[in-house]
XYZ file of C-alpha atoms in Angstrom:
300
model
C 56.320 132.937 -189.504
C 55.175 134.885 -192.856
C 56.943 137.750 -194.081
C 53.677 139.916 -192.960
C 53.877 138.876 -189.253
C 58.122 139.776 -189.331
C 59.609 141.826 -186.480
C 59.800 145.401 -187.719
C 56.978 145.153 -190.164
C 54.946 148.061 -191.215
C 51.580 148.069 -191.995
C 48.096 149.823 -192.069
C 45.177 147.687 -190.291
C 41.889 148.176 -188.936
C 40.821 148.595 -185.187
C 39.003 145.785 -184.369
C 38.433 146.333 -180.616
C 39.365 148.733 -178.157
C 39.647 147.646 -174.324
C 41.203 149.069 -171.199
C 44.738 148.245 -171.525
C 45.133 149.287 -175.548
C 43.548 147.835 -178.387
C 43.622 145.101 -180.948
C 44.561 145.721 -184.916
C 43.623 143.159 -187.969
C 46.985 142.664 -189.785
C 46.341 142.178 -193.367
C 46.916 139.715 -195.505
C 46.358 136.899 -192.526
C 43.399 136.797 -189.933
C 45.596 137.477 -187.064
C 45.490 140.681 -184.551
C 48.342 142.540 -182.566
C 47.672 144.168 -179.600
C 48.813 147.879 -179.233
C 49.502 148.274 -175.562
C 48.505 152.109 -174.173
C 51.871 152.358 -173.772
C 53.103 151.990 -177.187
C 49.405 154.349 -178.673
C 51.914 157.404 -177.800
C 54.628 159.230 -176.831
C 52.410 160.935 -174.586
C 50.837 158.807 -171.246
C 47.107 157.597 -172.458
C 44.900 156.771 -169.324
C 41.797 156.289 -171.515
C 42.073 154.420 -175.027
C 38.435 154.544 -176.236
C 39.230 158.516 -175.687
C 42.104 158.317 -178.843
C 41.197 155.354 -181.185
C 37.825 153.744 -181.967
C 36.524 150.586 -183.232
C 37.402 150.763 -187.501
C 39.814 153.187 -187.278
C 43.201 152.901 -189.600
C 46.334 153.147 -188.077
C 50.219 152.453 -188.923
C 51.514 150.244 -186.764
C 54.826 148.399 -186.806
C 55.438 144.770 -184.878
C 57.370 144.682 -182.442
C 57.751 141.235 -180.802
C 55.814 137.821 -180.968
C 55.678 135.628 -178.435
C 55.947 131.441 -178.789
C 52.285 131.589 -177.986
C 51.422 133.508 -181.876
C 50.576 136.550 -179.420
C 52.089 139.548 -181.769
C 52.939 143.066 -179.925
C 52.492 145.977 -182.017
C 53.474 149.769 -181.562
C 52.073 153.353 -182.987
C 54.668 155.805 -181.377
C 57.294 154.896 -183.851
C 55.833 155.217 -186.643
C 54.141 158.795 -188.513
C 50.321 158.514 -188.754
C 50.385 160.733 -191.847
C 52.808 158.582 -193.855
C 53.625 155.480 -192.262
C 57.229 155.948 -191.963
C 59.472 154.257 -189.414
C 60.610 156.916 -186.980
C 62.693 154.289 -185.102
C 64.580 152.128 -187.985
C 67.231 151.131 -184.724
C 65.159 150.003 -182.290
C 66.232 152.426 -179.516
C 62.959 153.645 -178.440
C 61.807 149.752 -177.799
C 65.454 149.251 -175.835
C 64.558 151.874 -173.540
C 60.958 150.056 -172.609
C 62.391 147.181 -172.501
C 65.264 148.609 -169.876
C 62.576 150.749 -168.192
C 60.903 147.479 -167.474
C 63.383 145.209 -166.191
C 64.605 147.550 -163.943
C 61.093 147.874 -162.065
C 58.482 145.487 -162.360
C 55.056 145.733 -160.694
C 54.775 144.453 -157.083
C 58.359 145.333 -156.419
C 60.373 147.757 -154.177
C 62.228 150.430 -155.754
C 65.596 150.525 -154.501
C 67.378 153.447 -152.581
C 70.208 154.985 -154.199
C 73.005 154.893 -151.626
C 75.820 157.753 -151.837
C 77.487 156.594 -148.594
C 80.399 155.291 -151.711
C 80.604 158.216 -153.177
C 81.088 160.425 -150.005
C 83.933 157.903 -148.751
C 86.067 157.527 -151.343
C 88.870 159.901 -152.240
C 89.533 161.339 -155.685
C 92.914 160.312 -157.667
C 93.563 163.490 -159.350
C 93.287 165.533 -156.150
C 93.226 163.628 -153.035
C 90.324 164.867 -151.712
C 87.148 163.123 -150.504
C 83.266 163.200 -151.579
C 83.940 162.960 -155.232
C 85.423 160.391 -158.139
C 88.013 161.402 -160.510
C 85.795 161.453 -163.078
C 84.063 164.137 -161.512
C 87.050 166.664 -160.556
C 87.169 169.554 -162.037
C 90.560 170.545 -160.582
C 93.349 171.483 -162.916
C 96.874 170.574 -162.122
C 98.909 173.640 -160.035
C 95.547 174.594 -159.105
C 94.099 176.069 -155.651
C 92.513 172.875 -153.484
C 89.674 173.139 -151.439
C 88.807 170.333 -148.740
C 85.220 169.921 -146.960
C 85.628 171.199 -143.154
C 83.922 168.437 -141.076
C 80.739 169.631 -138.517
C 83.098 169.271 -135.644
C 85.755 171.520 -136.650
C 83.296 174.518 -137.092
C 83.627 176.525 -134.199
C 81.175 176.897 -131.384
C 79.992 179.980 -132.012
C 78.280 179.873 -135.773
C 76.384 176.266 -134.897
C 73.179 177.360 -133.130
C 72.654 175.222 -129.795
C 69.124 174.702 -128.849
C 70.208 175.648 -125.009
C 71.776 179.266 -125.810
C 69.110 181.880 -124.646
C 70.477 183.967 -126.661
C 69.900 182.059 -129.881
C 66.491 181.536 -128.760
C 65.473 184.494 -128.083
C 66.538 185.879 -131.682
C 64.554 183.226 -133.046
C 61.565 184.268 -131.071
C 62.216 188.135 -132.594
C 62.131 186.409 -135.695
C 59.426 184.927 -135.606
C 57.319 187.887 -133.847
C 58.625 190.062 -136.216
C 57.390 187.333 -138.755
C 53.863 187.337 -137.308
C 54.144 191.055 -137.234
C 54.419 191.228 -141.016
C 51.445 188.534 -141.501
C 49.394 190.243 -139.199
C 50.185 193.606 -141.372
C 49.343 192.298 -144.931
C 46.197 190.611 -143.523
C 45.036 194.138 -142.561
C 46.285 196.012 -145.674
C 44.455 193.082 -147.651
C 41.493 193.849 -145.496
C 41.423 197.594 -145.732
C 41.188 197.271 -149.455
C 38.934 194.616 -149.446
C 36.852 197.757 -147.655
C 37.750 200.170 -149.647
C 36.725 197.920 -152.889
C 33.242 197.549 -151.134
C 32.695 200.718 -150.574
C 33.206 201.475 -154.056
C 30.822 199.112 -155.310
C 28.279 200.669 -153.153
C 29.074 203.478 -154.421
C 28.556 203.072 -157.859
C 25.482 200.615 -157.316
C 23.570 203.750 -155.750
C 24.539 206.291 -158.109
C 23.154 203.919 -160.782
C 19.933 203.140 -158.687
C 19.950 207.136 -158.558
C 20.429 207.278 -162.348
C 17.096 204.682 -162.980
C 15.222 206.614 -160.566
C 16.289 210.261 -162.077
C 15.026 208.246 -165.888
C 12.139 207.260 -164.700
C 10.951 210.519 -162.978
C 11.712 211.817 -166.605
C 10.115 209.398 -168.461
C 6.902 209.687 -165.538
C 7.038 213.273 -166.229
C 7.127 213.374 -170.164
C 3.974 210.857 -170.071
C 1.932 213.037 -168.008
C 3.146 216.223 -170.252
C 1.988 213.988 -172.844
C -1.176 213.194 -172.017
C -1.781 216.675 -170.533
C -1.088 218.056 -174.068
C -2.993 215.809 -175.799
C -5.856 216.921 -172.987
C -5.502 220.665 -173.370
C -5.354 220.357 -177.541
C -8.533 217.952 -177.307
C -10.220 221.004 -175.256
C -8.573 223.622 -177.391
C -10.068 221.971 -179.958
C -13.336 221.310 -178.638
C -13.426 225.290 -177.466
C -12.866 225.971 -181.312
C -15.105 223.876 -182.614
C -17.379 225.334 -180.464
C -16.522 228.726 -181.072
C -16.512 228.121 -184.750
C -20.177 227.017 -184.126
C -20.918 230.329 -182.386
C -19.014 232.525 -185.321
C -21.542 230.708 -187.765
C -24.716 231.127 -185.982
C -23.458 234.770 -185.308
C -22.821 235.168 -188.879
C -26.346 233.559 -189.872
C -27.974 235.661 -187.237
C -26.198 238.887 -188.981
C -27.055 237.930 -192.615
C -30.657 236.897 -191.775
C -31.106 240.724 -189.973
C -29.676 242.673 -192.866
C -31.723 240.129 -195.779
C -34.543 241.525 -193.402
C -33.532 245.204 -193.192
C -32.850 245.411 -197.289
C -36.469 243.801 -197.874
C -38.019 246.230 -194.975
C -35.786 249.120 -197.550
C -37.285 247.267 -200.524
C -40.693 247.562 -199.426
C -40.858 250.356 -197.894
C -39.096 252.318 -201.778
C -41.534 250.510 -203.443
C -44.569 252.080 -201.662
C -43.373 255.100 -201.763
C -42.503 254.857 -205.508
C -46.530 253.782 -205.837
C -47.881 256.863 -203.999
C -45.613 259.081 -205.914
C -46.925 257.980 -208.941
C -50.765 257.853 -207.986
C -50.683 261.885 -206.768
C -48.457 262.675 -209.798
C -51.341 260.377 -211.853
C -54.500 262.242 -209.635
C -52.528 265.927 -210.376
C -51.890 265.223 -213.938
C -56.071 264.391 -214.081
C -56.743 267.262 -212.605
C -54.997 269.885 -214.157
C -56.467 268.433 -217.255
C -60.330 269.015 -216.198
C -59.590 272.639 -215.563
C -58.095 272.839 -218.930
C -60.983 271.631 -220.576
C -63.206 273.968 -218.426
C -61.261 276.714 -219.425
C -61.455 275.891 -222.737
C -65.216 275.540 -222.685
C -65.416 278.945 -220.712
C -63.628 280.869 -223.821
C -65.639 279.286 -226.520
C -68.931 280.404 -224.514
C -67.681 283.669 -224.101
C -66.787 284.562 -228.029
């Protein structure tokens, strides 16, 4: 056997398979493997090993036992993943398999655990029965206490199945029992109700709430569009007035361009006949002053 195959070895290998029952690790330095049973994976009970190690996967593992056969049985639990140290330098934690195993193997019965012993024997320290000495707690000078058998108890606190009496109390009993079921079932049941009814409650004030929103939002579309209706006719009516103002306005300007060239005009031929009668006066006055003038010079 080489030093790296030794009982109580530690060392860091490679997963090289993983199958139902645990999986098998290279052990460096030679080309054999060691099987880790589920068992020995964890402290904690593994039902699947493909669900905590995988093919390549490092691990610390520490050999256990080897078999005549070169079959080498490694374990994980006692050693620290993070550093590889031995958390089980004694050996205990493999004892206890090992004892855990020998007392049951597969296939077998377990056995009952008889206290018929136990209950029959009588204790040294202070002769009573159904314990061992190593159990008494009594202290020497102390009060004793001894077990009354079922056959000294009297009559009266044993119940017997043929008293009326006793079985009529256990029929109150159970009534009253059935009585108390019967009440919680309805108490659960009127809240149940009442928890109902509040739901429907609350689902039609919110149906109420959507329908109040959308009557507003129904109403504040049609204001909408009434607006923009009555300012696309207020503005039309504008425009149209505006229209009307100008033509009034041309209307009013053409008249009075009209009335001040009538004025014009009508100045102007005045101004003309004025000045042809003060012309035809002017010629006239001027003849008779000339005959007048002739007149005088005849007359000297």
């Amino acid at each position: 056997m080489s030093d790296t195959t030794r009982i109580n070895t530690i060392f860091l290998g490679e997963v090289a398979s993983v199958q139902n029952y645990g999986a098998f690790v290279k052990i460096p330095g030679t080309s054999n493997q060691g099987l880790v049973h589920r068992s020995q994976i964890s402290k904690v009970n593994v039902p699947d090993v493909s669900e905590v190690l995988a093919k390549g996967d490092r691990v610390w593992c520490k050999i256990v036992n080897t078999t005549d056969d070169g079959k080498i049985g490694l374990s994980m639990k006692v050693v620290d993943q993070g550093n590889g140290k031995d958390l089980d330098p004694a050996g205990v934690q493999m004892k206890l398999d090992e004892q855990r195993r020998k007392e049951w193997t597969p296939g077998e019965k377990r056995k009952t655990i008889s206290l018929e012993a136990v209950f029959n024997t009588t204790c040294s320290k202070c002769g009573t029965r159904g314990h061992l000495s190593k159990d008494c707690f009594q202290v020497a000078g102390g009060k004793t206490y001894e077990l009354l058998p079922e056959d000294a108890l009297p009559p009266s606190t044993i119940p017997s199945p043929n008293n009326k009496d006793t079985l009529d109390s256990l029929e109150k009993i159970r009534k009253k029992k059935e009585k108390k079921e019967a009440r919680k079932e309805r108490k659960e049941a009127k809240k149940r109700k009442k928890a109902a009814k509040k739901l429907k409650k609350k689902l039609k004030k919110k149906a109420k709430k959507v329908k109040k929103l959308k009557k507003k939002e129904s109403k504040h579309s049609s204001s909408d569009d009434s607006s923009d209706t009555s300012d696309s006719s207020s503005s039309s009516t504008e425009s149209e007035s505006d229209d009307e103002r100008h033509k009034k306005e041309k209307l009013n300007t053409s008249k009075s361009k009209t009335v001040e060239s009538h004025e014009r005009r009508s100045r102007s031929s005045s101004h003309a006949r004025i000045s042809k009668r003060s012309r035809s006066n002017s010629g006239y006055s001027q003849e008779r002053a000339d005959l007048e003038d002739r007149r005088k010079r005849r007359n000297y």
